[in-house]
XYZ file of C-alpha atoms in Angstrom:
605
model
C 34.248 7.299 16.493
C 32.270 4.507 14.739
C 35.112 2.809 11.858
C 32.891 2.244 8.816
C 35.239 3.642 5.979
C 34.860 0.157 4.823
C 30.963 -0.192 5.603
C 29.318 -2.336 2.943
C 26.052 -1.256 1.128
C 24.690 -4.521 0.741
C 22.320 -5.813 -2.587
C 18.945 -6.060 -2.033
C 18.064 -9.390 -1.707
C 14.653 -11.840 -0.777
C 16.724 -13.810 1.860
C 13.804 -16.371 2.931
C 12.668 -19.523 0.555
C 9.770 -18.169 -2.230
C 9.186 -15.715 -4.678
C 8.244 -12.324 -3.585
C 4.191 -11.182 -4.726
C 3.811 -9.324 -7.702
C 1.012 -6.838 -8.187
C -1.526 -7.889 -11.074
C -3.100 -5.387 -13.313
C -6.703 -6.219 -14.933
C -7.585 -3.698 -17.532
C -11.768 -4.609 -17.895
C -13.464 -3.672 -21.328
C -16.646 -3.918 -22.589
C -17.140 -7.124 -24.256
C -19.771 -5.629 -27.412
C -17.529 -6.097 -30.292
C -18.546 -4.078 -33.498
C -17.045 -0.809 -32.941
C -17.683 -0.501 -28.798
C -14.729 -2.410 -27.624
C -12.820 -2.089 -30.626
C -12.552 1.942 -29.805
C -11.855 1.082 -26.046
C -8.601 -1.221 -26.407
C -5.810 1.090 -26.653
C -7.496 3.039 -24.082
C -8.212 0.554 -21.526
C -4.356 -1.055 -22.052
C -2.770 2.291 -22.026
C -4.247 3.178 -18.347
C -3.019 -0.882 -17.064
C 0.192 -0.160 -19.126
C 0.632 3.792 -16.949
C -0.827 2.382 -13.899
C 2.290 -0.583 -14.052
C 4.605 2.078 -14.306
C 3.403 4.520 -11.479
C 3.350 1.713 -8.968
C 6.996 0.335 -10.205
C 8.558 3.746 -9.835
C 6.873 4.141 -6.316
C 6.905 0.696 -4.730
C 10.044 -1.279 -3.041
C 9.896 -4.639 -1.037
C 11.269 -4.477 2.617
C 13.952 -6.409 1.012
C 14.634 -3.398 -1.454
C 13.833 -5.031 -4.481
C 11.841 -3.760 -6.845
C 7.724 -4.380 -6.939
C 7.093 -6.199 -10.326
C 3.883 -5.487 -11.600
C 2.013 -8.107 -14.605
C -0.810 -6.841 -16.450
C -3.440 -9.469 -18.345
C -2.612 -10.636 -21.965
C -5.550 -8.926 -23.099
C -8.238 -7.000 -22.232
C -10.865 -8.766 -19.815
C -14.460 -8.337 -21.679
C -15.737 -11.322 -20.145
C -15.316 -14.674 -18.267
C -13.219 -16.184 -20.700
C -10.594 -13.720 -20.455
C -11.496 -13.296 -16.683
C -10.170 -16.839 -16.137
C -7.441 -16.540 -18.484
C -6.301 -13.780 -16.387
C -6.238 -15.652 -13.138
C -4.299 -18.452 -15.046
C -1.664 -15.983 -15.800
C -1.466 -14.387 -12.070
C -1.205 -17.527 -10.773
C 1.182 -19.083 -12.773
C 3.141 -15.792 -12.472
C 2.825 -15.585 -8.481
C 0.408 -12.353 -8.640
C -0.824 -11.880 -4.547
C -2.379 -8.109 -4.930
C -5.074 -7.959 -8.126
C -5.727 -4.021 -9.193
C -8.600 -4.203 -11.882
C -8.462 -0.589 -13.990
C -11.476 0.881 -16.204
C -12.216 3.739 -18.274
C -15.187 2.300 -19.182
C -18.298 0.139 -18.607
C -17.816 -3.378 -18.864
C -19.818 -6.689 -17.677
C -20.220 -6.550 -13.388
C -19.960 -9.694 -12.294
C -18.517 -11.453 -15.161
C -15.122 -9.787 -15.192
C -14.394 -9.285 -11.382
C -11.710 -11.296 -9.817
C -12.887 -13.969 -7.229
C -10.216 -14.782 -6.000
C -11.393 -15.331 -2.294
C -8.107 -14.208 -0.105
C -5.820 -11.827 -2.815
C -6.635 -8.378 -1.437
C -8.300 -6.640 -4.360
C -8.976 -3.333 -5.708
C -11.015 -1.489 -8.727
C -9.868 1.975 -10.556
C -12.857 3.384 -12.261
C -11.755 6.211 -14.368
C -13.600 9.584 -13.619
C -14.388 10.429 -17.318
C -17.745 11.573 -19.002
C -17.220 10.402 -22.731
C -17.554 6.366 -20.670
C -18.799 5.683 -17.291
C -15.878 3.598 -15.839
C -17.498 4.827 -13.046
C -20.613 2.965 -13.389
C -18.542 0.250 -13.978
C -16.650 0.921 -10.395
C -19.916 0.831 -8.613
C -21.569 -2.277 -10.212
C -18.805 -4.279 -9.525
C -18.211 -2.903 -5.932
C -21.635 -4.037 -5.673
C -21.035 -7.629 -7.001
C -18.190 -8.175 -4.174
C -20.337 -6.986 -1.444
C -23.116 -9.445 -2.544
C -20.665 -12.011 -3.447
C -18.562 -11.407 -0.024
C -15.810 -10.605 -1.440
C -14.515 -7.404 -0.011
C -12.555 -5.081 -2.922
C -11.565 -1.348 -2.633
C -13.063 1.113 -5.004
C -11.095 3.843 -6.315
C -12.455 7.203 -7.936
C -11.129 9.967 -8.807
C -12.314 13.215 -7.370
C -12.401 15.523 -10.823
C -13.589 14.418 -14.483
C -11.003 13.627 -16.612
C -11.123 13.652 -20.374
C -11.132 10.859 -22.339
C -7.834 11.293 -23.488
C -6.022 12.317 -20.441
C -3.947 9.988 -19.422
C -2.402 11.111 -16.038
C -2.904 9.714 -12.806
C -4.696 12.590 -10.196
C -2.886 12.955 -7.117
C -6.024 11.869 -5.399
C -5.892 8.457 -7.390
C -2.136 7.865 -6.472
C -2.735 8.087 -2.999
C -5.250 5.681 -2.546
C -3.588 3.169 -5.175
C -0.103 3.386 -3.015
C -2.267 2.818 -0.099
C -4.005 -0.174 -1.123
C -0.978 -1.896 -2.709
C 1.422 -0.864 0.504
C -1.322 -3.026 2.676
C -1.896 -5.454 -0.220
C 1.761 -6.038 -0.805
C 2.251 -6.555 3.076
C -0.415 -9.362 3.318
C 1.174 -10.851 0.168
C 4.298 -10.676 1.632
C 3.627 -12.117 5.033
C 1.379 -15.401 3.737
C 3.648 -18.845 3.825
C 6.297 -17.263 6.351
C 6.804 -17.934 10.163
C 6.982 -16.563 12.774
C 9.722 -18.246 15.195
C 9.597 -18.359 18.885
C 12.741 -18.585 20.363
C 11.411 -19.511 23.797
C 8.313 -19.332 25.535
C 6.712 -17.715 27.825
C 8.276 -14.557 29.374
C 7.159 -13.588 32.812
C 3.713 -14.113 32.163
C 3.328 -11.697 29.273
C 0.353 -12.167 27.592
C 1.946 -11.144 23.996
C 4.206 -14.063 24.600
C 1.713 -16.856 24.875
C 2.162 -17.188 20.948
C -1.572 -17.747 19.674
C -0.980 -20.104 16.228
C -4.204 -19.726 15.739
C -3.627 -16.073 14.817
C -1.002 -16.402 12.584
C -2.399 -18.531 10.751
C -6.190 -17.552 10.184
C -5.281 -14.168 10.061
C -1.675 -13.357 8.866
C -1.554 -16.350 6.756
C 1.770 -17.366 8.763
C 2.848 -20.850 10.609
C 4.390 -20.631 14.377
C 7.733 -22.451 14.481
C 9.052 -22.617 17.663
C 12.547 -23.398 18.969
C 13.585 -24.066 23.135
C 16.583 -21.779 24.629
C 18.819 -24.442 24.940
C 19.384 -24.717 21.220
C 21.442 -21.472 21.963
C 23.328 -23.658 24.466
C 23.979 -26.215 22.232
C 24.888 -24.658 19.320
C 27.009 -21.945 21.393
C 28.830 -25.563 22.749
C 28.720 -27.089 19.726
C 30.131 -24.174 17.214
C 27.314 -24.254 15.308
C 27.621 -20.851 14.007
C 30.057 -19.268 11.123
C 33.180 -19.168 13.020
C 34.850 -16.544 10.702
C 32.049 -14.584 10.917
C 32.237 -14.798 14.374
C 35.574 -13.317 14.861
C 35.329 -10.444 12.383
C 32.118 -9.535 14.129
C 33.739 -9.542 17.867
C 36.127 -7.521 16.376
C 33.801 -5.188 14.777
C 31.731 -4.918 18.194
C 34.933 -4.153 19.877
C 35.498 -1.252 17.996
C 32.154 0.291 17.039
C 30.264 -0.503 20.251
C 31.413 1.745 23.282
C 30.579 0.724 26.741
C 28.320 2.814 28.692
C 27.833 2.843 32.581
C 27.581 0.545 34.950
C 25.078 0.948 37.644
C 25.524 -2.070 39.222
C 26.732 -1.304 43.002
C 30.525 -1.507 42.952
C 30.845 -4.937 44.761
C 28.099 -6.814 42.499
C 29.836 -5.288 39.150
C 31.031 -8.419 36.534
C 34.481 -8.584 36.099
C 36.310 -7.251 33.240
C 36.982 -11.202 32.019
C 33.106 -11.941 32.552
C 32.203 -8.963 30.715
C 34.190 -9.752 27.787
C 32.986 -13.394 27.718
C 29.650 -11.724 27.806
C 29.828 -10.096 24.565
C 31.704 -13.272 23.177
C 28.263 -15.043 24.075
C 26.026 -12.141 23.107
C 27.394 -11.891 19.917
C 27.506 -15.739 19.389
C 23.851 -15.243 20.240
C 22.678 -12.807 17.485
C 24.366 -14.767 14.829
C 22.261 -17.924 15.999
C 19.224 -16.193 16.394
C 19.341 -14.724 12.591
C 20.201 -18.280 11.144
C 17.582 -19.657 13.387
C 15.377 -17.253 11.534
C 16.253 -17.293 7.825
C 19.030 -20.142 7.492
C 22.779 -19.885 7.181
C 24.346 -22.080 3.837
C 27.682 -21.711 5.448
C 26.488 -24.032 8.129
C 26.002 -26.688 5.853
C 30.027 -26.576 5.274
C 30.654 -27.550 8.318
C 28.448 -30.341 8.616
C 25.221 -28.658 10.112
C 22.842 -28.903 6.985
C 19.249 -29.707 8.559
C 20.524 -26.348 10.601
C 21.118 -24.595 7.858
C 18.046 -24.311 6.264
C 16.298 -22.308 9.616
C 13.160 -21.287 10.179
C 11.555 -19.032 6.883
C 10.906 -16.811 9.616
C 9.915 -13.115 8.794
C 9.862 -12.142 12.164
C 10.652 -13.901 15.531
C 10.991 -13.479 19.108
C 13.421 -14.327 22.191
C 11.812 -14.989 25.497
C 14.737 -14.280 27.692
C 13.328 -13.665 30.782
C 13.795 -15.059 33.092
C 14.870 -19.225 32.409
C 17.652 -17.142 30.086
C 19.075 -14.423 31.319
C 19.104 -15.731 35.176
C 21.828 -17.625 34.507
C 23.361 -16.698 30.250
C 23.463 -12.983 28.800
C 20.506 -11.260 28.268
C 19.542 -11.003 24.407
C 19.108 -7.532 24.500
C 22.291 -7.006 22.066
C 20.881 -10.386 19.474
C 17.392 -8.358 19.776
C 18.918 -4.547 19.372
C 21.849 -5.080 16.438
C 19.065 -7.614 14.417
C 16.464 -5.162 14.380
C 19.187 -2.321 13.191
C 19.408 -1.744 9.763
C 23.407 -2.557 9.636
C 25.874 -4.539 11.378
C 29.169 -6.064 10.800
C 28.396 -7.425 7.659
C 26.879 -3.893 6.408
C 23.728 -1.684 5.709
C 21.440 -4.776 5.282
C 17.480 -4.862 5.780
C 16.364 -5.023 10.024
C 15.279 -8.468 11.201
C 12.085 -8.148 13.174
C 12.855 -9.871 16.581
C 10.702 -9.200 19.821
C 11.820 -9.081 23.423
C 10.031 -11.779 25.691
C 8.952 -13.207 22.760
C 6.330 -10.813 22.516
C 4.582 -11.686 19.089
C 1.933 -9.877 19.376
C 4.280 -6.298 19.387
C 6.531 -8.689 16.923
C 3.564 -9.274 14.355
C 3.025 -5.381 14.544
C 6.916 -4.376 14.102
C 6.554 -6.623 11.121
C 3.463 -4.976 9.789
C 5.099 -1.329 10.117
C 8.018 -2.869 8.475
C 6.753 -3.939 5.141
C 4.321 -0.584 4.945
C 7.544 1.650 4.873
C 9.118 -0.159 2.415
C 11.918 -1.770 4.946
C 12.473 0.568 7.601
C 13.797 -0.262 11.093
C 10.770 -0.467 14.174
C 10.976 0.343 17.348
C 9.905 -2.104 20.418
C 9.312 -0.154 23.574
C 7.204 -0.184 26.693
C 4.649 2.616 26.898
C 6.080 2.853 30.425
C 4.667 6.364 31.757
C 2.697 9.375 31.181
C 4.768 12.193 32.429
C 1.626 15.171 33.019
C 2.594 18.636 32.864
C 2.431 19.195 36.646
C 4.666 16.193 37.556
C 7.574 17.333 35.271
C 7.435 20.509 36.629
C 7.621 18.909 40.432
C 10.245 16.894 39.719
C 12.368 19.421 37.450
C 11.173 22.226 37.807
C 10.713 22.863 33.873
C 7.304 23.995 32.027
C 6.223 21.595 29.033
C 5.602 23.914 26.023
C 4.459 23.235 22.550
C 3.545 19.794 21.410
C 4.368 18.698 24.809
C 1.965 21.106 26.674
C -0.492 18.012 27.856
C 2.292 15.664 28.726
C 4.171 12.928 27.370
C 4.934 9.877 27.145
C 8.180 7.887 28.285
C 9.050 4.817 25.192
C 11.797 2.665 27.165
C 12.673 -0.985 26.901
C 15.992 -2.226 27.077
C 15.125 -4.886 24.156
C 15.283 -4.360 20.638
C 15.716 -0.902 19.887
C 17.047 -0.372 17.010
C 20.022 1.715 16.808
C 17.749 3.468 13.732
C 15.900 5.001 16.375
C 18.602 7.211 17.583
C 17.709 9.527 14.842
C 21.068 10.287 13.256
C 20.014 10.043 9.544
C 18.536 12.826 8.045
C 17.051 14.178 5.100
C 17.017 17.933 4.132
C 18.684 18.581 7.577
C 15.706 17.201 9.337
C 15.954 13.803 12.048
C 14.407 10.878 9.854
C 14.726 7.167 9.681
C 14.929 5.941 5.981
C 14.754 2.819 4.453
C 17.905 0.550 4.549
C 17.956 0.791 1.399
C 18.766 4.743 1.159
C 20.929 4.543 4.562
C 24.425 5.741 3.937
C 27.790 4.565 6.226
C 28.187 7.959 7.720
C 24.719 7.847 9.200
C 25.104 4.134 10.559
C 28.299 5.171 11.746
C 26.462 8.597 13.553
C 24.010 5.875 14.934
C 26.619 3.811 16.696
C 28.341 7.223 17.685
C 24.747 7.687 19.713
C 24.491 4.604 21.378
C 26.098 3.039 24.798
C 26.635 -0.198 25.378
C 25.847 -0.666 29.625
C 26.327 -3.348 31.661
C 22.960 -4.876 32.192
C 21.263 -4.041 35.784
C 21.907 -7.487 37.240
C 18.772 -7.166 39.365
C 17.192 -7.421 36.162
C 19.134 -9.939 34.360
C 21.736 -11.811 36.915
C 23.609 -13.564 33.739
C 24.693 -10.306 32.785
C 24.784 -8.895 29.287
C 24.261 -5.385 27.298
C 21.635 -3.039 26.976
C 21.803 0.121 24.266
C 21.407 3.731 25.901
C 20.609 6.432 23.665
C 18.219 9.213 23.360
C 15.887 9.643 20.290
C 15.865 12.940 18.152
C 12.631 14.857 18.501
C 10.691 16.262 15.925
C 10.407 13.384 14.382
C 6.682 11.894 12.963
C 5.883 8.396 14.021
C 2.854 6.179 14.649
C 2.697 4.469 17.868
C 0.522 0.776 17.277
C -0.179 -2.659 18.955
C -2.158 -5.798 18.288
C -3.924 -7.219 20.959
C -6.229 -10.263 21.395
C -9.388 -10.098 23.213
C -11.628 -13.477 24.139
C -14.735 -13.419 21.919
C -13.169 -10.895 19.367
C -9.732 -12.079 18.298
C -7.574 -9.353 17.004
C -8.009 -5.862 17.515
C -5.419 -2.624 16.897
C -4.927 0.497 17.738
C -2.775 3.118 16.189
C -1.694 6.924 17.875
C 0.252 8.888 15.406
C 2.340 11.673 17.422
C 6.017 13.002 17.237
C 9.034 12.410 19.083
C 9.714 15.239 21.088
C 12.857 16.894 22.783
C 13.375 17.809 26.157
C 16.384 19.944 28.079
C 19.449 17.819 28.771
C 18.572 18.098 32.473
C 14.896 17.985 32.220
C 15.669 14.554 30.528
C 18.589 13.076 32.965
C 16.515 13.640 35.808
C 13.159 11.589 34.469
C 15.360 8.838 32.695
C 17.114 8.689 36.322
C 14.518 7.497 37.958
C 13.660 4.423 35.496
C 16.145 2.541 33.849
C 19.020 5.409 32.676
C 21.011 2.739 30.792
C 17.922 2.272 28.566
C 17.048 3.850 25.249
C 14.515 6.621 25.534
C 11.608 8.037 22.968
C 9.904 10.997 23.968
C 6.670 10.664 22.481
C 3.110 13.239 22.145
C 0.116 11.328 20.890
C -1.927 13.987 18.458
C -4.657 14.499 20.053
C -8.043 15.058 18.330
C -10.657 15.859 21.328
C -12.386 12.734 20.537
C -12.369 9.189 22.362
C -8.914 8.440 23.758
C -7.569 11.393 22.528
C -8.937 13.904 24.192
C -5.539 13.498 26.278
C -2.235 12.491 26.199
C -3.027 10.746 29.495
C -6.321 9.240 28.057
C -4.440 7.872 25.353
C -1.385 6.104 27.788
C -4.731 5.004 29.712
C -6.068 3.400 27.215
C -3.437 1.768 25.682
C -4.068 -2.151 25.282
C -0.591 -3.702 26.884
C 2.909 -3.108 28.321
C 4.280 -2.806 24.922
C 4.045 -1.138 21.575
C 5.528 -0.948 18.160
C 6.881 2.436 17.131
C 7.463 3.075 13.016
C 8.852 6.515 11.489
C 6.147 8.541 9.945
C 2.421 8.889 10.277
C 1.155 5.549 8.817
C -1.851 4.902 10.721
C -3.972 5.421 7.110
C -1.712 2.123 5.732
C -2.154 0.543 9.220
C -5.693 0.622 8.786
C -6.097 -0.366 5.091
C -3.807 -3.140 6.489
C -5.999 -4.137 9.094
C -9.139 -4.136 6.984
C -7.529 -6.754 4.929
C -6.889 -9.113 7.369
C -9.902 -8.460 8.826
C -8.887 -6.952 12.543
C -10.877 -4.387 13.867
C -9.477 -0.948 14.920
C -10.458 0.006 18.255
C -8.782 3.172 18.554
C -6.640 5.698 15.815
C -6.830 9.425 15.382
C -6.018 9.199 11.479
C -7.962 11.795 9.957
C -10.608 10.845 7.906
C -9.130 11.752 4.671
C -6.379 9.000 4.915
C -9.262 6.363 6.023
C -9.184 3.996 3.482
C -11.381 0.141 3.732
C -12.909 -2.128 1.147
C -16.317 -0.157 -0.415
C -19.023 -2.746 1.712
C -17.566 -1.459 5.059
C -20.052 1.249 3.941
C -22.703 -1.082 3.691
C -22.216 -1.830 7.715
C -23.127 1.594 8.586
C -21.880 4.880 7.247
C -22.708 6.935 10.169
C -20.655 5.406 12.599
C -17.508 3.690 10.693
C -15.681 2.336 13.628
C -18.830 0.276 15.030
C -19.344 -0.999 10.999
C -15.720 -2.008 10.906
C -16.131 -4.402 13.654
C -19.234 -5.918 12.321
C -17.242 -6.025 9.042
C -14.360 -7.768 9.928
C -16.719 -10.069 12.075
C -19.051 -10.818 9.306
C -16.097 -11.364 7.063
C -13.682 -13.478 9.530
C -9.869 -13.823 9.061
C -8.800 -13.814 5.991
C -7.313 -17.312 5.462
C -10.040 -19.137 7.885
């Protein structure tokens, strides 16, 4: 049993260099003094003041720390105060703008033109003043300005002195400032390649040009043999070092080895493995984010890192045909606790796949900090070929197949699905994560001896099974020639299948891997019209997995950065883009979104 009597909860805490965004609140008036906006200005300030509030109470960073929210010194009746208002959000490090209305006020003279802070307009649904007017001039002002902004309305009239927020309202406002808050969060970070190239993976040809046009991010990049070095050198915390050996020693059970008897590593080389793969995580995190303690021991230009919100380790094969494979560096970072305690997941990538890493980091920040999962979507299992091979009749969810999640990178020990909520398999954020269910997590997993044909240095892979009945969105960025970015989404649930059923298919990949079961929804439309049209369609070997059905937030997301969606089965209710993808074609939305995000470009270009 997993020893974390003494598990620390740790602070939330922004551990790279820069302020996190704040969300700015715009209350627009109408400027006719002489009674007009005189009767409007407790109005208009109460709605910024109860919007602030909602989105405080509901919002978190991926860090855990609170969302601050800053609403305009005064009302905004015109330019004057327009541009007063950006001086403030500047100055105050605003990177989502949320303009609110009851009322009509001046189009074009109180927007915000900001060109790349995402941007979004409450018009209040009321009869006594059309805020909705309001709404749709200024939505119309952005689209002929180019200057994409979100319009929400409320579905039912409200009176004039009702001062709730509809349900309807709070939906789309959470949506918007989940995606907003993500782009925020992501501009003047990096991404660090630890590596290059893995086996000719496409994902790991690291595109800068990406990043930076679209995600607002930099590519740092660092060669393999700074492990060596600083593994030579001692360029790590050498305390920390021991206390987490020891802690790996006693909370991380071996598993099987498959290896043929005569090509097994010796007890002394295994153990010097996990000396070097835990030497190996600790580097990789303070090549990411910086280490202070390095600069006591005389490493200071090392101990500053990388800024890097998410990274990647190439591995294969220059790496692990000769050191320790990084699946334990890749599998403990992206877990929401280690050694040191329940902490927020570090997004790291196997083969230094930054395409799947740039999407584990998107799913991060939209759930507010929980841990991804990095898998190949490695095979479509039909109905008839389980039953050959097992004997067993798929029922249920299951009834048109599934599909087998497996990588023996970073998969989070999260993903096992030992925390729950109201008796039900969830993951949570970090945040809300308690020792018992980080130490059921680590009661889940095996630690096996890596299959040397695979990785001839030797090293650790996690084995565990995930909990079914679980909701989770399946996702991927991928870059095509001639249109840049494009994603697709598949929201589904893990499934579970009998021990047996399961033993025999895992036998006959990789059975010292971690397995998802997954089932795609399927909508009888496009790709999924099957679970096997969906696996056929899928863009690459890999995908990122996040708990719950966020494929709305994915898409508001996307819009915002201006990548296309080229395949999702989100209903339409939870479809949420700026108000001028309308203007692209209403009759066929995903053809208008690609001439929308074409028309508009990346966001930072």
């Amino acid at each position: 049993m997993a020893n974390v009597q003494d598990m620390t909860i740790n602070p939330p805490a922004n551990r790279l260099r820069g302020a996190l965004p704040k969300i700015g609140i715009r209350p627009t008036i109408d400027g006719r003094y002489g009674g007009v906006r005189e009767s409007l200005e407790d109005q208009t300030m109460t709605m910024a003041r109860n919007t602030a509030a909602f989105l405080t109470e509901n919002l978190r960073h991926a860090s855990g720390l609170p969302v601050e929210v800053v609403i305009a010194d005064t009302c905004i009746g015109g330019f004057a105060e327009a541009a007063q208002c950006g001086e403030k959000f500047a100055r105050e490090g605003v990177g989502v703008s949320l303009t609110v209305t009851p009322c009509w006020c001046y189009g074009s003279e109180t927007i915000d033109m900001t060109p790349a802070i995402p941007k979004a307009i409450w018009g209040f649904n009321g009869t006594e003043r059309p805020g909705a007017v309001y709404l749709a001039a200024a939505l119309a002002g952005h689209s002929q300005f180019g200057l994409p902004a979100f319009g929400i309305y409320g579905q039912d009239v409200q009176d004039s002195d009702d001062t709730s927020i509809p349900p309807d309202v709070q939906a789309k406002l959470l949506q918007f400032a989940r995606a907003g808050l993500a782009v925020a969060s992501m501009k003047g970070t990096a991404y660090l390649a630890m590596g290059g190239v893995s086996m000719g993976i496409a994902g790991s040809i690291v595109n800068h040009d990406f990043f930076q046009d679209y995600l607002g991010m930099r590519v740092e990049q660092v060669d393999m043999t700074e492990f060596v070095r600083r593994i030579d050198r001692e360029i790590y915390d050498r305390d920390e070092y021991t206390r987490a050996l020891a802690w790996v020693r006693e909370n991380c059970p071996e598993g099987q080895d498959v290896n043929p008897p005569e090509k097994q590593r010796t007890r002394e080389q295994k153990d010097r493995d996990w000396e070097t793969s835990v030497k190996m995580a600790l580097i990789a995190r303070d090549l990411m984010v910086g280490n202070p303690k390095l600069a006591e021991i005389g490493f200071m230009e090392e101990s500053g890192g990388h800024n890097a919100l998410a990274g990647g380790f190439q591995g294969q094969r220059q790496w692990t045909d000769h050191f320790p494979n990084g699946d334990f560096l890749e599998a403990i970072l992206t877990t929401s606790f280690d050694w040191n305690g329940i902490r927020q997941p570090y997004m790291v990538a196997t083969e230094n796949d930054a395409l799947n890493g740039a999407s584990m980091l998107f799913g991060h920040l939209l759930t507010g900090g929980t841990a991804q999962l990095f898998a190949d979507v490695r095979t479509y299992w039909s109905p008839d070929a389980v039953r050959r091979v097992t004997g067993h009749r798929l029922s249920g969810i299951a009834d048109d197949g599934i599909l087998h999640l497996i990588n023996s990178g970073p998969a989070a020990l999260d993903w096992t699905g030992q925390q729950s909520r109201d008796g039900q398999p969830v993951l949570k954020p970090w945040t809300e994560i308690t020792p018992e269910e980080a130490g059921k997590c680590l009661d889940a997993t095996r630690w096996c001896a890596s299959d040397l044909g695979y990785f001839p240095g030797g090293g650790w892979s996690t084995d565990f099974l995930t909990r079914g009945s679980m909701p989770c969105t399946m996702f991927r960025v991928n870059l095509v020639k001639g249109i840049g970015p494009v994603l697709q989404i598949a929201e589904g649930m893990t499934v579970d299948l009998p021990e047996n059923v399961h033993n025999t298919l895992d036998a006959r990949t990789s059975p010292t891997w971690p397995t998802t079961w997954f089932v795609p929804t399927l909508t009888n439309t496009g790709p999924f019209t099957s679970v096997y049209s969906v696996m056929n369609a899928w863009g690459a070997n890999h995908g990122a997995i996040s708990y719950g059905h966020i494929g709305g937030d994915l898409i508001t997301l996307a819009s915002l950065l201006r990548i296309p969606v080229d395949m999702h089965n989100v209903p339409a209710d939870r479809v949420f883009r700026p108000s001028s993808w309308a203007r692209f074609g209403t009759l066929e939305p995903q053809s208008a979104d690609y001439r929308a995000c074409a028309t508009y470009g990346p966001l930072y270009r």
